[in-house]
Amino acid sequence: MRQQFRDSATRLAGTDERLILLFGDISFYLFNDFLRQYPGRLLNVGICENTLISMAAGMNAAGYHPVVHTIAPFVTERSYEQVKLDLCYNRFGCTIVTCGGSFDYAWDGATHHCYTDLELMRMLPGMEVMQPGSKKEFDTLFTSCYADGNPSYIRIAADEHGLDLPVEFGRGVVVKEHPGADTTVATAGPILGNVVTACSDLPVNILYFPTIKPMDRELLARFGDTRFVVVHDAFGLFEAINASSPVAAEYHGLPDDFCCHYGTLRDIRGKLGLDAAGIRSRVEASIRTGNGYAKTA
Amino acid sequence: MDDLARQIRESILHISHHSGHGHIPTCFSIVEMLCAVYRTMRHDPKNPRWEDRDILILSKGHAALGLYCTLAHLGYFPIEDVYAFGAFGSDFGCHADRFKVPGVELSTGSLGHGIGVAVGMALGFKMSGSTRRVHVIVGDGEANEGTVWEALMVAANMSLGNLTVLFDNNRSQSRCLPIDNPEAKFSAFGFDVSSVDGHDTDAIARALKETSGRPRAIIANTTKGAGCPTLVTDMFAWHRRSPNPAELKTLLGELR
């Protein structure tokens, strides 16, 4: 998906002279061709995430569409106040594109895990939050948002869900609608692949939200008479759905604990019950016991 | 003290007394800097969004009352409007909102932010070939924040000759983390450095006219509460305090 970021940025830079890339010393080598085509429009600023965000605000004030790119925890958790004040409060447009969300850097341990980014960004007024699950989705969402004048957050993933879905900014997708189902499984990002594997023969609906903010309330309302189970290897989607009447949801995701394991993304998902087997087990339990509920009017 | 600087200080005292808000000593510290910047930079009080204007960012945002009074005396809005300082419904908060106050370029308050945004603006102007300049007032206390030094490194690395940092060297951090010898520190970070009497408007204005291909720091050696010996003598007690009627009379008398 990172290559898609390069390709999308390169294509857009050809028609929009105001697109400018500010990197925190990652992915620089990958963008060699971009630099050759557009010298001076990719600035490898340094390992200084707070200044990256503040500078992006200033560059938008000067008329540019800045795109900040670095590793998720350092630009969201460390630089939260810069995002909050310099971008959101001051209403300067900028697109933050990160890698290393959730457990994409599983082997690096808890310092490099980042599962709060989507929720932290979601809580900020005016922020748009996206978690694409494929290259095509990244291209669609990035193209929609990079110059819309708002601060945006897009997380690049290490894997993809493997489905071809009709994604557009601000809209959820019905991946599966089971007639008469009283359980709806909602998810976002590449883990949709595990969800589909887990639930393909279960009597449930599956909804997919590559845009977490703004949340597609219309779609939620359509399924408002079912009980919701949010399956997500991060925080953010569960909170977004629960904040959106009329739905109240259960969460199958992360514990209130650090993940002090190494290995691969697959290893960590298995440990947390977020592999297909773990998800299926959780969804079956919900169907059996009727856990979860729909809000009454 | 020139007439404009005196008038600004008098307004700061009256409004702080009236509203019960304001950081008077820190505002007094930067009055001459504000006068010098607005004397030398391109701006138009009748057209605050003029697209060719130069920029001033008050990174030490708690001196907003000083900025408001300066803008008012320059004609951006009536000084009477500022008397609602800090009140519900007022446009003039204790930290400025760029969407509410003409002439305010950035909503600041949390320390260590304005300098980074200023660096981004200066970079944007440089990249687009504009001759617009960016000025940013940074406090020495604010310079306890690491983000200040991050931003300075980036500014020097990108050779932002259109950026001027006015460093309010009022030694406010003498009781905790002082920034000793800021001239050497800015120089080591790649800035051209001028060191001036921060209450000499002409000297600051002269320093503002010196430019090169590198960013410039003007170390403005200032005194918190400058102009009123009562404030200078007890600057910590007055850090965030408004004068009562008797104190207001005393302070106004000291200004004259």
mmCIF file of N, CA and C in Angstrom, chain B residues 58-119:
data_model
loop_
_atom_site.group_PDB
_atom_site.id
_atom_site.type_symbol
_atom_site.label_atom_id
_atom_site.label_comp_id
_atom_site.label_asym_id
_atom_site.label_seq_id
_atom_site.Cartn_x
_atom_site.Cartn_y
_atom_site.Cartn_z
ATOM 1 N N LEU B 58 2.610 35.520 17.098
ATOM 2 C CA LEU B 58 2.946 35.641 18.514
ATOM 3 C C LEU B 58 2.978 34.228 19.100
ATOM 4 N N SER B 59 4.159 33.633 19.087
ATOM 5 C CA SER B 59 4.262 32.249 19.565
ATOM 6 C C SER B 59 4.041 32.192 21.078
ATOM 7 N N LYS B 60 4.494 33.215 21.795
ATOM 8 C CA LYS B 60 4.209 33.279 23.247
ATOM 9 C C LYS B 60 2.813 33.885 23.396
ATOM 10 N N GLY B 61 1.821 33.038 23.188
ATOM 11 C CA GLY B 61 0.445 33.495 23.006
ATOM 12 C C GLY B 61 -0.183 34.148 24.219
ATOM 13 N N HIS B 62 0.408 33.983 25.394
ATOM 14 C CA HIS B 62 -0.190 34.578 26.595
ATOM 15 C C HIS B 62 0.028 36.090 26.661
ATOM 16 N N ALA B 63 0.770 36.619 25.676
ATOM 17 C CA ALA B 63 0.912 38.081 25.579
ATOM 18 C C ALA B 63 -0.109 38.657 24.595
ATOM 19 N N ALA B 64 -1.213 37.954 24.421
ATOM 20 C CA ALA B 64 -2.212 38.368 23.413
ATOM 21 C C ALA B 64 -2.721 39.790 23.662
ATOM 22 N N LEU B 65 -2.871 40.171 24.911
ATOM 23 C CA LEU B 65 -3.389 41.516 25.191
ATOM 24 C C LEU B 65 -2.445 42.583 24.607
ATOM 25 N N GLY B 66 -1.166 42.334 24.674
ATOM 26 C CA GLY B 66 -0.212 43.269 24.075
ATOM 27 C C GLY B 66 -0.388 43.364 22.568
ATOM 28 N N LEU B 67 -0.635 42.216 21.942
ATOM 29 C CA LEU B 67 -0.853 42.216 20.490
ATOM 30 C C LEU B 67 -2.159 42.935 20.151
ATOM 31 N N TYR B 68 -3.224 42.651 20.900
ATOM 32 C CA TYR B 68 -4.505 43.319 20.631
ATOM 33 C C TYR B 68 -4.367 44.841 20.710
ATOM 34 N N CYS B 69 -3.721 45.295 21.772
ATOM 35 C CA CYS B 69 -3.621 46.744 21.967
ATOM 36 C C CYS B 69 -2.767 47.376 20.866
ATOM 37 N N THR B 70 -1.737 46.665 20.440
ATOM 38 C CA THR B 70 -0.918 47.183 19.348
ATOM 39 C C THR B 70 -1.743 47.274 18.071
ATOM 40 N N LEU B 71 -2.452 46.202 17.742
ATOM 41 C CA LEU B 71 -3.267 46.197 16.518
ATOM 42 C C LEU B 71 -4.329 47.292 16.579
ATOM 43 N N ALA B 72 -4.907 47.476 17.754
ATOM 44 C CA ALA B 72 -5.938 48.511 17.886
ATOM 45 C C ALA B 72 -5.342 49.893 17.648
ATOM 46 N N HIS B 73 -4.201 50.162 18.247
ATOM 47 C CA HIS B 73 -3.587 51.488 18.069
ATOM 48 C C HIS B 73 -3.087 51.707 16.645
ATOM 49 N N LEU B 74 -2.892 50.616 15.896
ATOM 50 C CA LEU B 74 -2.489 50.743 14.493
ATOM 51 C C LEU B 74 -3.695 50.864 13.565
ATOM 52 N N GLY B 75 -4.898 50.679 14.135
ATOM 53 C CA GLY B 75 -6.093 50.904 13.331
ATOM 54 C C GLY B 75 -6.816 49.665 12.840
ATOM 55 N N TYR B 76 -6.450 48.508 13.368
ATOM 56 C CA TYR B 76 -7.127 47.276 12.918
ATOM 57 C C TYR B 76 -8.575 47.212 13.436
ATOM 58 N N PHE B 77 -8.803 47.755 14.622
ATOM 59 C CA PHE B 77 -10.143 47.762 15.223
ATOM 60 C C PHE B 77 -10.115 48.763 16.373
ATOM 61 N N PRO B 78 -11.273 49.200 16.833
ATOM 62 C CA PRO B 78 -11.283 50.184 17.925
ATOM 63 C C PRO B 78 -10.784 49.577 19.236
ATOM 64 N N ILE B 79 -10.028 50.349 19.982
ATOM 65 C CA ILE B 79 -9.503 49.853 21.261
ATOM 66 C C ILE B 79 -10.647 49.530 22.218
ATOM 67 N N GLU B 80 -11.776 50.211 22.053
ATOM 68 C CA GLU B 80 -12.916 49.956 22.941
ATOM 69 C C GLU B 80 -13.369 48.497 22.860
ATOM 70 N N ASP B 81 -13.210 47.879 21.689
ATOM 71 C CA ASP B 81 -13.640 46.484 21.528
ATOM 72 C C ASP B 81 -12.869 45.544 22.446
ATOM 73 N N VAL B 82 -11.639 45.920 22.753
ATOM 74 C CA VAL B 82 -10.767 45.013 23.497
ATOM 75 C C VAL B 82 -11.126 44.989 24.991
ATOM 76 N N TYR B 83 -11.932 45.958 25.428
ATOM 77 C CA TYR B 83 -12.276 46.004 26.859
ATOM 78 C C TYR B 83 -13.087 44.791 27.300
ATOM 79 N N ALA B 84 -13.662 44.054 26.362
ATOM 80 C CA ALA B 84 -14.378 42.808 26.719
ATOM 81 C C ALA B 84 -13.405 41.633 26.866
ATOM 82 N N PHE B 85 -12.133 41.942 26.929
ATOM 83 C CA PHE B 85 -11.055 40.935 27.017
ATOM 84 C C PHE B 85 -11.402 39.800 27.988
ATOM 85 N N GLY B 86 -11.429 38.595 27.456
ATOM 86 C CA GLY B 86 -11.627 37.412 28.300
ATOM 87 C C GLY B 86 -13.065 37.120 28.681
ATOM 88 N N ALA B 87 -13.981 37.971 28.239
ATOM 89 C CA ALA B 87 -15.386 37.789 28.659
ATOM 90 C C ALA B 87 -16.121 36.853 27.706
ATOM 91 N N PHE B 88 -17.150 36.227 28.226
ATOM 92 C CA PHE B 88 -17.997 35.365 27.402
ATOM 93 C C PHE B 88 -18.621 36.206 26.284
ATOM 94 N N GLY B 89 -18.511 35.725 25.073
ATOM 95 C CA GLY B 89 -19.072 36.461 23.942
ATOM 96 C C GLY B 89 -18.096 37.425 23.296
ATOM 97 N N SER B 90 -16.976 37.667 23.952
ATOM 98 C CA SER B 90 -15.974 38.579 23.379
ATOM 99 C C SER B 90 -15.175 37.888 22.278
ATOM 100 N N ASP B 91 -14.713 38.678 21.318
ATOM 101 C CA ASP B 91 -13.786 38.141 20.308
ATOM 102 C C ASP B 91 -12.353 38.143 20.815
ATOM 103 N N PHE B 92 -12.131 38.810 21.932
ATOM 104 C CA PHE B 92 -10.765 39.021 22.414
ATOM 105 C C PHE B 92 -10.500 38.161 23.649
ATOM 106 N N GLY B 93 -10.106 36.915 23.395
ATOM 107 C CA GLY B 93 -9.814 36.002 24.495
ATOM 108 C C GLY B 93 -8.432 36.239 25.066
ATOM 109 N N CYS B 94 -8.168 35.584 26.180
ATOM 110 C CA CYS B 94 -6.851 35.732 26.794
ATOM 111 C C CYS B 94 -5.760 35.089 25.929
ATOM 112 N N HIS B 95 -6.155 34.220 25.040
ATOM 113 C CA HIS B 95 -5.270 33.770 23.964
ATOM 114 C C HIS B 95 -6.030 33.995 22.663
ATOM 115 N N ALA B 96 -5.333 34.439 21.652
ATOM 116 C CA ALA B 96 -6.010 34.970 20.466
ATOM 117 C C ALA B 96 -6.557 33.868 19.555
ATOM 118 N N ASP B 97 -7.660 34.186 18.904
ATOM 119 C CA ASP B 97 -8.313 33.307 17.935
ATOM 120 C C ASP B 97 -8.202 33.981 16.565
ATOM 121 N N ARG B 98 -7.520 33.342 15.649
ATOM 122 C CA ARG B 98 -7.248 33.990 14.361
ATOM 123 C C ARG B 98 -8.511 34.220 13.541
ATOM 124 N N PHE B 99 -9.571 33.492 13.873
ATOM 125 C CA PHE B 99 -10.815 33.676 13.137
ATOM 126 C C PHE B 99 -11.647 34.831 13.691
ATOM 127 N N LYS B 100 -11.240 35.383 14.831
ATOM 128 C CA LYS B 100 -12.034 36.428 15.477
ATOM 129 C C LYS B 100 -11.375 37.805 15.460
ATOM 130 N N VAL B 101 -10.054 37.826 15.408
ATOM 131 C CA VAL B 101 -9.359 39.109 15.559
ATOM 132 C C VAL B 101 -8.572 39.441 14.289
ATOM 133 N N PRO B 102 -8.956 40.518 13.600
ATOM 134 C CA PRO B 102 -8.211 40.917 12.392
ATOM 135 C C PRO B 102 -6.746 41.173 12.731
ATOM 136 N N GLY B 103 -5.870 40.658 11.900
ATOM 137 C CA GLY B 103 -4.438 40.853 12.126
ATOM 138 C C GLY B 103 -3.772 39.706 12.856
ATOM 139 N N VAL B 104 -4.558 38.848 13.477
ATOM 140 C CA VAL B 104 -3.974 37.683 14.151
ATOM 141 C C VAL B 104 -3.837 36.565 13.127
ATOM 142 N N GLU B 105 -2.630 36.096 12.945
ATOM 143 C CA GLU B 105 -2.359 35.113 11.894
ATOM 144 C C GLU B 105 -2.460 33.677 12.366
ATOM 145 N N LEU B 106 -2.316 33.459 13.679
ATOM 146 C CA LEU B 106 -2.335 32.091 14.197
ATOM 147 C C LEU B 106 -2.906 32.107 15.610
ATOM 148 N N SER B 107 -3.791 31.163 15.888
ATOM 149 C CA SER B 107 -4.313 31.007 17.248
ATOM 150 C C SER B 107 -3.261 30.285 18.066
ATOM 151 N N THR B 108 -2.706 30.976 19.035
ATOM 152 C CA THR B 108 -1.639 30.395 19.844
ATOM 153 C C THR B 108 -2.036 30.406 21.315
ATOM 154 N N GLY B 109 -1.235 29.793 22.123
ATOM 155 C CA GLY B 109 -1.515 29.716 23.552
ATOM 156 C C GLY B 109 -0.626 28.660 24.192
ATOM 157 N N SER B 110 -0.709 27.445 23.678
ATOM 158 C CA SER B 110 0.200 26.404 24.131
ATOM 159 C C SER B 110 1.583 26.733 23.586
ATOM 160 N N LEU B 111 2.573 26.765 24.458
ATOM 161 C CA LEU B 111 3.890 27.254 24.060
ATOM 162 C C LEU B 111 4.612 26.277 23.144
ATOM 163 N N GLY B 112 5.411 26.842 22.249
ATOM 164 C CA GLY B 112 6.237 26.015 21.387
ATOM 165 C C GLY B 112 5.577 25.615 20.084
ATOM 166 N N HIS B 113 4.447 26.217 19.742
ATOM 167 C CA HIS B 113 3.748 25.874 18.501
ATOM 168 C C HIS B 113 3.994 26.891 17.388
ATOM 169 N N GLY B 114 3.919 28.181 17.732
ATOM 170 C CA GLY B 114 3.959 29.216 16.705
ATOM 171 C C GLY B 114 5.228 29.202 15.893
ATOM 172 N N ILE B 115 6.330 28.867 16.527
ATOM 173 C CA ILE B 115 7.606 28.857 15.809
ATOM 174 C C ILE B 115 7.594 27.815 14.691
ATOM 175 N N GLY B 116 7.042 26.652 14.939
ATOM 176 C CA GLY B 116 6.998 25.613 13.897
ATOM 177 C C GLY B 116 6.096 26.011 12.742
ATOM 178 N N VAL B 117 4.962 26.623 13.054
ATOM 179 C CA VAL B 117 4.059 27.077 11.998
ATOM 180 C C VAL B 117 4.741 28.195 11.194
ATOM 181 N N ALA B 118 5.456 29.055 11.888
ATOM 182 C CA ALA B 118 6.183 30.138 11.201
ATOM 183 C C ALA B 118 7.207 29.561 10.222
ATOM 184 N N VAL B 119 7.869 28.511 10.626
ATOM 185 C CA VAL B 119 8.848 27.865 9.740
ATOM 186 C C VAL B 119 8.144 27.334 8.489
#
